[in-house]
mmCIF file of C-alpha atoms in Angstrom:
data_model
loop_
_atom_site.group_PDB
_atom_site.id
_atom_site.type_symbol
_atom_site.label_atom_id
_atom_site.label_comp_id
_atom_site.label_asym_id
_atom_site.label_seq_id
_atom_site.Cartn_x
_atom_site.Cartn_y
_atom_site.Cartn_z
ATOM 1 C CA UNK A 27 -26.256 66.702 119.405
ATOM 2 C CA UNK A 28 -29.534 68.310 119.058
ATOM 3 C CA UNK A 29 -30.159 70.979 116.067
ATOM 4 C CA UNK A 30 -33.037 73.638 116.950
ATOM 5 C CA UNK A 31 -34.334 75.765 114.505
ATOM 6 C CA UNK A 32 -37.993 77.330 114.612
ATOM 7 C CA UNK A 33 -40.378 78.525 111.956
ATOM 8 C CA UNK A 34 -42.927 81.388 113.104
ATOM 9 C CA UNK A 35 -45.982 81.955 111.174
ATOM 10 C CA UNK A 36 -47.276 85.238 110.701
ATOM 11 C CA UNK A 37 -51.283 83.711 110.908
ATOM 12 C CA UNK A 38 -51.520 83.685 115.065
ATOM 13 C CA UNK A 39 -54.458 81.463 116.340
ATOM 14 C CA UNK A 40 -54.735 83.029 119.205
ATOM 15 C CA UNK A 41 -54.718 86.262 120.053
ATOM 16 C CA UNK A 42 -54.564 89.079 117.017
ATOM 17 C CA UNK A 43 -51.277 91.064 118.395
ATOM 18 C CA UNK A 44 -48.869 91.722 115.614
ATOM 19 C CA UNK A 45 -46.098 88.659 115.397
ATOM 20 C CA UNK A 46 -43.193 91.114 114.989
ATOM 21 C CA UNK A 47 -43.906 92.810 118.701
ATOM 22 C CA UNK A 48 -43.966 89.676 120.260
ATOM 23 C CA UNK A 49 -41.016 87.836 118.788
ATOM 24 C CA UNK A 50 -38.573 90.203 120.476
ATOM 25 C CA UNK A 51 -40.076 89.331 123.941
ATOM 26 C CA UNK A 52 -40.187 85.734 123.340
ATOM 27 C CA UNK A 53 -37.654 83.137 124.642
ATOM 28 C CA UNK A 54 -35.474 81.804 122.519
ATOM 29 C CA UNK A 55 -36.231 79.245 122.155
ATOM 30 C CA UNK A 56 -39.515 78.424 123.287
ATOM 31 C CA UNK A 57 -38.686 74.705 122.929
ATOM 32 C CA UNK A 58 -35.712 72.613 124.002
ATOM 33 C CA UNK A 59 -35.577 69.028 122.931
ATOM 34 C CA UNK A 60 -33.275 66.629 123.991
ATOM 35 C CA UNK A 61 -33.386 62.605 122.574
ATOM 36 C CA UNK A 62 -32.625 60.042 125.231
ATOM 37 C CA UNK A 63 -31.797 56.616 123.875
ATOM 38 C CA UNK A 64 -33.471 54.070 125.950
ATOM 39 C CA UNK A 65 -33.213 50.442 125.753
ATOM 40 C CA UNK A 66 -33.455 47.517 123.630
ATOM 41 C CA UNK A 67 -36.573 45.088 123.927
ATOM 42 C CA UNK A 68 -36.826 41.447 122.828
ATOM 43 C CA UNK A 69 -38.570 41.742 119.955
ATOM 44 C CA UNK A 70 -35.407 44.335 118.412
ATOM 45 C CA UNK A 71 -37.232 47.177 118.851
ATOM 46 C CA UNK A 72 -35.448 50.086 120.681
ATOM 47 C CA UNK A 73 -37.298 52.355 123.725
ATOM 48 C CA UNK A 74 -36.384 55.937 123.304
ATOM 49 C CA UNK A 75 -37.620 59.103 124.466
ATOM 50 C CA UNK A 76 -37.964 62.905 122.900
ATOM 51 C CA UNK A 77 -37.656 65.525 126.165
ATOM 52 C CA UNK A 78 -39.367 68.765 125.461
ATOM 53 C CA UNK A 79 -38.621 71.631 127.521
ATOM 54 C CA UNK A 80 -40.977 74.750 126.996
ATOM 55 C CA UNK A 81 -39.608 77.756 128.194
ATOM 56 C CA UNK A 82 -41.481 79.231 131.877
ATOM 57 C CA UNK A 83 -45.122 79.910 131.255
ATOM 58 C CA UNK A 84 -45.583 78.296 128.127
ATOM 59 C CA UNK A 85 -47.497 75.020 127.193
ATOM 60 C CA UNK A 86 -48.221 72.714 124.415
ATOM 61 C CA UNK A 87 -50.571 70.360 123.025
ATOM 62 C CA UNK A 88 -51.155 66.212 123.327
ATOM 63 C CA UNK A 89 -52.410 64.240 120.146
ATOM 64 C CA UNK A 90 -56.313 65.358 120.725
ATOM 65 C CA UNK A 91 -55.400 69.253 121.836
ATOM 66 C CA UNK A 92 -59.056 70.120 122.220
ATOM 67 C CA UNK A 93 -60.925 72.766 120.367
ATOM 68 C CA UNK A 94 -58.545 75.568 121.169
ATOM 69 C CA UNK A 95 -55.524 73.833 120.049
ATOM 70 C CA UNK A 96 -53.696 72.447 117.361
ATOM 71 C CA UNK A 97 -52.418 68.655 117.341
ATOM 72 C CA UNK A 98 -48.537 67.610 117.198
ATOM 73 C CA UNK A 99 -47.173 66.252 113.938
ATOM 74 C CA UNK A 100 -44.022 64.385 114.049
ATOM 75 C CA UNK A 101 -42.365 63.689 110.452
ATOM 76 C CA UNK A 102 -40.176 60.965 110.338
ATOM 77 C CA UNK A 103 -39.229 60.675 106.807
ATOM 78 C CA UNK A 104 -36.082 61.502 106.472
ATOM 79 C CA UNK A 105 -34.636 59.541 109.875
ATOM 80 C CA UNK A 106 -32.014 56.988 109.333
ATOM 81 C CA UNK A 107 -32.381 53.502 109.725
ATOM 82 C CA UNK A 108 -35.885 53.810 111.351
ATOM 83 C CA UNK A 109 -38.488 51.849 109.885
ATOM 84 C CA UNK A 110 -41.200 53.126 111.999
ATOM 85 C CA UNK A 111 -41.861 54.960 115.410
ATOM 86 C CA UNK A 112 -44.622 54.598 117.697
ATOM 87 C CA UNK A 113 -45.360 57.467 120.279
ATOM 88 C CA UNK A 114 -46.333 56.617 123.895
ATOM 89 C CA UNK A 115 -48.551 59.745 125.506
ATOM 90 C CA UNK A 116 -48.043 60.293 129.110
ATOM 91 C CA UNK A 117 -51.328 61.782 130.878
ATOM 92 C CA UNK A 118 -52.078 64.965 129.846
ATOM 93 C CA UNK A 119 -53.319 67.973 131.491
ATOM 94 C CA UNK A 120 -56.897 69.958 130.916
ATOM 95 C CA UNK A 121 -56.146 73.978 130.402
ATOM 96 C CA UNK A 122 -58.953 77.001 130.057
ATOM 97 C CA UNK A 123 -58.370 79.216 127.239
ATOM 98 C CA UNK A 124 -60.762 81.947 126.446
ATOM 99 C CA UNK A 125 -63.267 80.136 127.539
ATOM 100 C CA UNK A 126 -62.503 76.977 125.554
ATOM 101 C CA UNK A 127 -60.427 73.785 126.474
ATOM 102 C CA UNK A 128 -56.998 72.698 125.848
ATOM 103 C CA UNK A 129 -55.168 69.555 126.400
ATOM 104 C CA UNK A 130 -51.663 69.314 126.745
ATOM 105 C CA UNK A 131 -48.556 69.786 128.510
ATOM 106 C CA UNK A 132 -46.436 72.533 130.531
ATOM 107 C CA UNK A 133 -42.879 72.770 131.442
ATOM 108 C CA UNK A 134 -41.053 69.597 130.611
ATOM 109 C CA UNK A 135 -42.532 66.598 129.103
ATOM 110 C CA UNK A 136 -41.212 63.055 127.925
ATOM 111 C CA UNK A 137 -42.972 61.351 125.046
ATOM 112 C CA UNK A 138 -41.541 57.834 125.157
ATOM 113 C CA UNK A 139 -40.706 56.728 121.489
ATOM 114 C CA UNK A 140 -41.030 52.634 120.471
ATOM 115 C CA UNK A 141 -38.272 52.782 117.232
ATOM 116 C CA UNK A 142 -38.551 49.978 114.634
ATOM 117 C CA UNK A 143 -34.993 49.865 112.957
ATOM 118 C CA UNK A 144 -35.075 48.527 109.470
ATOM 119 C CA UNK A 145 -31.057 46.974 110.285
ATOM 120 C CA UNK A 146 -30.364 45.772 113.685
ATOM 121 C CA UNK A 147 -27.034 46.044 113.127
ATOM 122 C CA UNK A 148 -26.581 50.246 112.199
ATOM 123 C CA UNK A 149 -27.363 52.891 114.507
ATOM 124 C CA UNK A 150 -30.513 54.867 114.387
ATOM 125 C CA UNK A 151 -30.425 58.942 114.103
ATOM 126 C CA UNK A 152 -33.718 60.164 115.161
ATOM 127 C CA UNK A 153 -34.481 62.889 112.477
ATOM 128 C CA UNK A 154 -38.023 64.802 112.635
ATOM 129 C CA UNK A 155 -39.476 68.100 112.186
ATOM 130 C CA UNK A 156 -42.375 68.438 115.100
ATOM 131 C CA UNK A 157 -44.925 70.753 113.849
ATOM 132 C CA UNK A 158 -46.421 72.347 116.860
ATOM 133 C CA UNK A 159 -48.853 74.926 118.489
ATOM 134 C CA UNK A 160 -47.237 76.561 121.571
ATOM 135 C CA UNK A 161 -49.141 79.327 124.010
ATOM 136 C CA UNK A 162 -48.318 81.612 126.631
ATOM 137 C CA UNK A 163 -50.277 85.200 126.412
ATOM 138 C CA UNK A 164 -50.464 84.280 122.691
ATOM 139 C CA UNK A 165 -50.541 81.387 120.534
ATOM 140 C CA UNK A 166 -48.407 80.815 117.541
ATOM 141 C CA UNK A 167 -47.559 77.338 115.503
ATOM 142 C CA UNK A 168 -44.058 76.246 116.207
ATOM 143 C CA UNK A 169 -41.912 74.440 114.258
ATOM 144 C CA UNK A 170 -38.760 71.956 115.736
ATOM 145 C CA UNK A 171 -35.989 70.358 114.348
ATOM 146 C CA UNK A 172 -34.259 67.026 115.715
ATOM 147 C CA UNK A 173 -31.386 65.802 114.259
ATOM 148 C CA UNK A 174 -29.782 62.713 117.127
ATOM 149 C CA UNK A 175 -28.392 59.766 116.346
ATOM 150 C CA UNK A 176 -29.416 57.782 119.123
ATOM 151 C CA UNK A 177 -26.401 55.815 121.247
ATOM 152 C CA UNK A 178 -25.250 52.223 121.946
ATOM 153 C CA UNK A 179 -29.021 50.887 124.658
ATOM 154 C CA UNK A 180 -28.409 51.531 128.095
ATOM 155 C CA UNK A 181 -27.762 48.979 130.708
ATOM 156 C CA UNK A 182 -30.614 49.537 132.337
ATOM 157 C CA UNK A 183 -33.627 51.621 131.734
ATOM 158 C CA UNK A 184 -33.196 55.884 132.115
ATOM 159 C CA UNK A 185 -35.584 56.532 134.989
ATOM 160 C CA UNK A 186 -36.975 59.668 132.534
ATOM 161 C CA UNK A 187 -38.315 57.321 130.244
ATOM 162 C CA UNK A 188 -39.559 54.970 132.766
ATOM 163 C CA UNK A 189 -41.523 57.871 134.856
ATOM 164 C CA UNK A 190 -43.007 58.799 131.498
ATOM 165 C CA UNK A 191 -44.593 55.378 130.189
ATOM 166 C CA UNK A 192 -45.355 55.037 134.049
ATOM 167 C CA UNK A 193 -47.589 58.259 133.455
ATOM 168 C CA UNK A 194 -50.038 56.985 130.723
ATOM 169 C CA UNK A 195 -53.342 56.690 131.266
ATOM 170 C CA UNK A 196 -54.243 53.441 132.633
ATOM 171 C CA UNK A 197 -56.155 50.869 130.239
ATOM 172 C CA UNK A 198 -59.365 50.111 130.448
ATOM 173 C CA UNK A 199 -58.680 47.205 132.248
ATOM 174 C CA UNK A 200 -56.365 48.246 134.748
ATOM 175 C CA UNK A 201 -59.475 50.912 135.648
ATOM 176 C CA UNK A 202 -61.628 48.326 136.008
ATOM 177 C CA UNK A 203 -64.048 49.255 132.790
ATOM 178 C CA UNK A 204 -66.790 47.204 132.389
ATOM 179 C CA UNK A 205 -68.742 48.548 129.705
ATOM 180 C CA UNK A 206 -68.129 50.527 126.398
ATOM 181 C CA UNK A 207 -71.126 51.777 123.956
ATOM 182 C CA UNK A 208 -71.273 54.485 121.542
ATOM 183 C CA UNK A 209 -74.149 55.947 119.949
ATOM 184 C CA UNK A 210 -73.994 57.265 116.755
ATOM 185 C CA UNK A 211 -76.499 59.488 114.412
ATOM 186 C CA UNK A 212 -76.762 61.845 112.255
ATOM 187 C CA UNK A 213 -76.909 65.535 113.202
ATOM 188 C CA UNK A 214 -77.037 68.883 110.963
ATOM 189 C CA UNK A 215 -73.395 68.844 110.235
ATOM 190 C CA UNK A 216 -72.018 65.472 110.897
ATOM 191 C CA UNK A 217 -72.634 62.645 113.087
ATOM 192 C CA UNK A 218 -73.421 63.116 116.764
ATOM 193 C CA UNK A 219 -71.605 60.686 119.129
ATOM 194 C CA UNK A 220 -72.873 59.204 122.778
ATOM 195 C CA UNK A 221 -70.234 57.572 125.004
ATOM 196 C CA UNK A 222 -71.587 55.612 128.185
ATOM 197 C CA UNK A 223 -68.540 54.220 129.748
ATOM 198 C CA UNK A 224 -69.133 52.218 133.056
ATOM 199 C CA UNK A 225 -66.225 52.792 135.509
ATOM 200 C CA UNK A 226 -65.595 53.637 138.578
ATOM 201 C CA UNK A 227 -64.938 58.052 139.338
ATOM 202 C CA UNK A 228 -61.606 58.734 138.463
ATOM 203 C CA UNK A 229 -61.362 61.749 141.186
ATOM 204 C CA UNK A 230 -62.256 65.298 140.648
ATOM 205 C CA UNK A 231 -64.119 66.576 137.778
ATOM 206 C CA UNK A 232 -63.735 64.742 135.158
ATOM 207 C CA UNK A 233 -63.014 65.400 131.387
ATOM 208 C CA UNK A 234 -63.272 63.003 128.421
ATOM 209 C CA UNK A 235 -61.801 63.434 124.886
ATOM 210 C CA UNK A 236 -62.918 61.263 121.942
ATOM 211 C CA UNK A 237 -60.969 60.246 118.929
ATOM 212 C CA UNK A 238 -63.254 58.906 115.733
ATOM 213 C CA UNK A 239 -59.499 57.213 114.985
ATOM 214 C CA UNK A 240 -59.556 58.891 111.808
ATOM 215 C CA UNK A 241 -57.608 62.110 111.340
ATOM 216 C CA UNK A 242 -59.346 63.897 109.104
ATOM 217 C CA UNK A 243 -62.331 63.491 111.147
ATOM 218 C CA UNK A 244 -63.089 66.691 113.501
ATOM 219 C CA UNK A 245 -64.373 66.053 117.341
ATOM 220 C CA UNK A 246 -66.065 68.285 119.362
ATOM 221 C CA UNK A 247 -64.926 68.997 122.835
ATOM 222 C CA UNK A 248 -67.639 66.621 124.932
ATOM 223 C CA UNK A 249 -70.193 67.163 127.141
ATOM 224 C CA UNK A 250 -69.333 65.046 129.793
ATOM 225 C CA UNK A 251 -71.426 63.515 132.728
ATOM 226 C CA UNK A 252 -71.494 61.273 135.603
ATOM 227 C CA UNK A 253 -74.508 59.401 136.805
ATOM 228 C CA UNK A 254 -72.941 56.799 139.638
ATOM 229 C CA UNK A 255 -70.770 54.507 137.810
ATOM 230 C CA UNK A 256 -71.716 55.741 134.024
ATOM 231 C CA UNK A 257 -69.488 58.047 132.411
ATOM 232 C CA UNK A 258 -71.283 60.093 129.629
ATOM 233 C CA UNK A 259 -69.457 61.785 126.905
ATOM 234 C CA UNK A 260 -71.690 63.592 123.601
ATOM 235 C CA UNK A 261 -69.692 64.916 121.000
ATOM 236 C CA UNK A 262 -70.460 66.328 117.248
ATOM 237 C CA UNK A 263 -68.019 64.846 114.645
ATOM 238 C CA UNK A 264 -67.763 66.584 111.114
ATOM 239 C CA UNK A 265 -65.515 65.970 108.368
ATOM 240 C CA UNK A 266 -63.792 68.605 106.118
ATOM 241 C CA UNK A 267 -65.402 67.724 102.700
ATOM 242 C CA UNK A 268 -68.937 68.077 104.332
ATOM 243 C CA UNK A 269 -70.108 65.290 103.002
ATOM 244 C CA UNK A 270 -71.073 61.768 104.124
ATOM 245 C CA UNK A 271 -68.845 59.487 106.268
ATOM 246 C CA UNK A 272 -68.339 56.657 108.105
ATOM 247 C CA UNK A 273 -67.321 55.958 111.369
ATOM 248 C CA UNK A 274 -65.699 52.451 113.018
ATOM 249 C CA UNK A 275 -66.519 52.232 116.658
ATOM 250 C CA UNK A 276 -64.161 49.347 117.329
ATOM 251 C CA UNK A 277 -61.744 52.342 115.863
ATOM 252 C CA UNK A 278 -62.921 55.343 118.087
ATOM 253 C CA UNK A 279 -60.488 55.921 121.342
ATOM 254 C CA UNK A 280 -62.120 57.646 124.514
ATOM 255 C CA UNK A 281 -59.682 59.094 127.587
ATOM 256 C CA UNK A 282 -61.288 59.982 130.361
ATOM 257 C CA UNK A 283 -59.167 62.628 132.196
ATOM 258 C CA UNK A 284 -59.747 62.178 135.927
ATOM 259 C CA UNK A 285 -58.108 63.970 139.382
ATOM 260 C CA UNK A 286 -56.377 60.980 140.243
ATOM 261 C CA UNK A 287 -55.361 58.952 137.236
ATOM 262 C CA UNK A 288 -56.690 58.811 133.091
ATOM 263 C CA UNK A 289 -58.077 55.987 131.280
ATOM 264 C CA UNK A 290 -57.439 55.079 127.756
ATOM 265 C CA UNK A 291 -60.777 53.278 126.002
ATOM 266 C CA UNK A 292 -60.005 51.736 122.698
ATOM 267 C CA UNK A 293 -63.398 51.231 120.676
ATOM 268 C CA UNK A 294 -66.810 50.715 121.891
ATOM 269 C CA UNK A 295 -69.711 48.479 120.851
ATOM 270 C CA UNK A 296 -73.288 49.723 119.438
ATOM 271 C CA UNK A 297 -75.198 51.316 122.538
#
């Protein structure tokens, strides 16, 4: 059994219309979520899934939401027998907001879930508060509560969850990648980054997100451009403190968000 509950905050990031108004035309909720319990692999680990369900015409955000939106945080401290949980992101989709970019997702999605028990032998409730940033005519952060204790493993795998890891972005092998450099230097606030990725067009026009694989690290929303099989992607990184910092290329993580598939890059060497 799932327990919803949701926290509005009064600060809106999007538009400035008084939170009050809007709550009584809302849905409620905006977000369903529903815990499907998966499989067990080899190594003892357990595949699960969290379905979200946003209510018609609204979206939310993936990991790296872009400059106009706020990133997912999933707290797992207080779930039972889980030692740790890795999330799997399916591909993502690029939205227009004001005249900035979003990534995320819009009417269902299913973030696969790779569950580390700390006993085998107990079941596993999946207990997290999702801290969210959800959008329609407005945007507002969003806060969900899942309380599941996940069942005995399937027989076989739920198609849901297998449609969902089917939907990541392809490595950068499988996308036939065959070069990675980053550039990095100074600039007046931060450090500016240059991404040359060779592969071959991904269909459409093309997006790219980079991740300095630091958190508290800000990224810039890229300028991205294709010269034949190159793939370039400029970004400004700052950190909060405004001060000095580091960053580990073998650590930074470039997707490239195509019209027929994604591509997941993990580091780069020195360009």
């Amino acid at each position: 059994m799932i327990n919803l509950s949701r926290l509005l905050s009064p600060l809106l990031f999007g538009l400035s219309t008084a939170l009050p108004a809007w709550s009584q035309a809302m849905p409620d909720p905006v977000v369903r979520a529903e815990a499907l319990s998966g499989w067990n692999l080899p190594d003892g680990r357990r595949v699960a899934a969290l379905r979200l369900t946003l209510a018609p015409g609204w979206k939310t955000y993936w990991r790296a939401p872009g400059d106009a939106g706020i990133p997912p945080h999933f707290d797992w401290s207080r779930a039972g027998n889980i030692e740790d949980v890795q999330i799997s992101w399916p591909t993502p989709h690029v939205f227009a907001d004001n005249g900035m970019r979003s990534v995320g997702y819009s009417g269902e999605v299913v973030l696969p879930l790779h569950i580390t028990p700390k006993r085998s032998d107990r079941p596993m409730r999946l207990r997290t508060t999702v801290s969210m940033g959800v959008c329609a005519d407005i945007c507002i952060p969003y806060q969900l509560e899942v309380n599941a204790e996940l069942a005995p493993p399937a027989s076989s795998p739920p198609p849901a969850i297998v449609a969902a890891l089917a939907d990541m972005p392809y490595s950068a092998g499988e996308a036939g990648v065959t070069g990675a450099t980053c550039v990095i230097a100074p600039s007046d606030h931060g450090m500016q980054v240059t991404a040359r990725i060779t592969l071959p067009h991904t269909g459409g026009t093309e997006a790219a997100v980079i991740e300095a694989g630091n958190p508290a690290i800000w990224v810039s929303e890229p300028a991205t451009q294709r010269y034949g099989d190159t793939l370039t992607a400029t970004s400004e990184m700052m950190h909060p403190s405004g001060g000095p910092f580091s960053v580990d290329r073998s650590a930074i993580r470039i997707t490239v968000l195509g019209g027929n598939y994604a591509v997941d890059i993990r580091g780069c060497t020195a360009g």
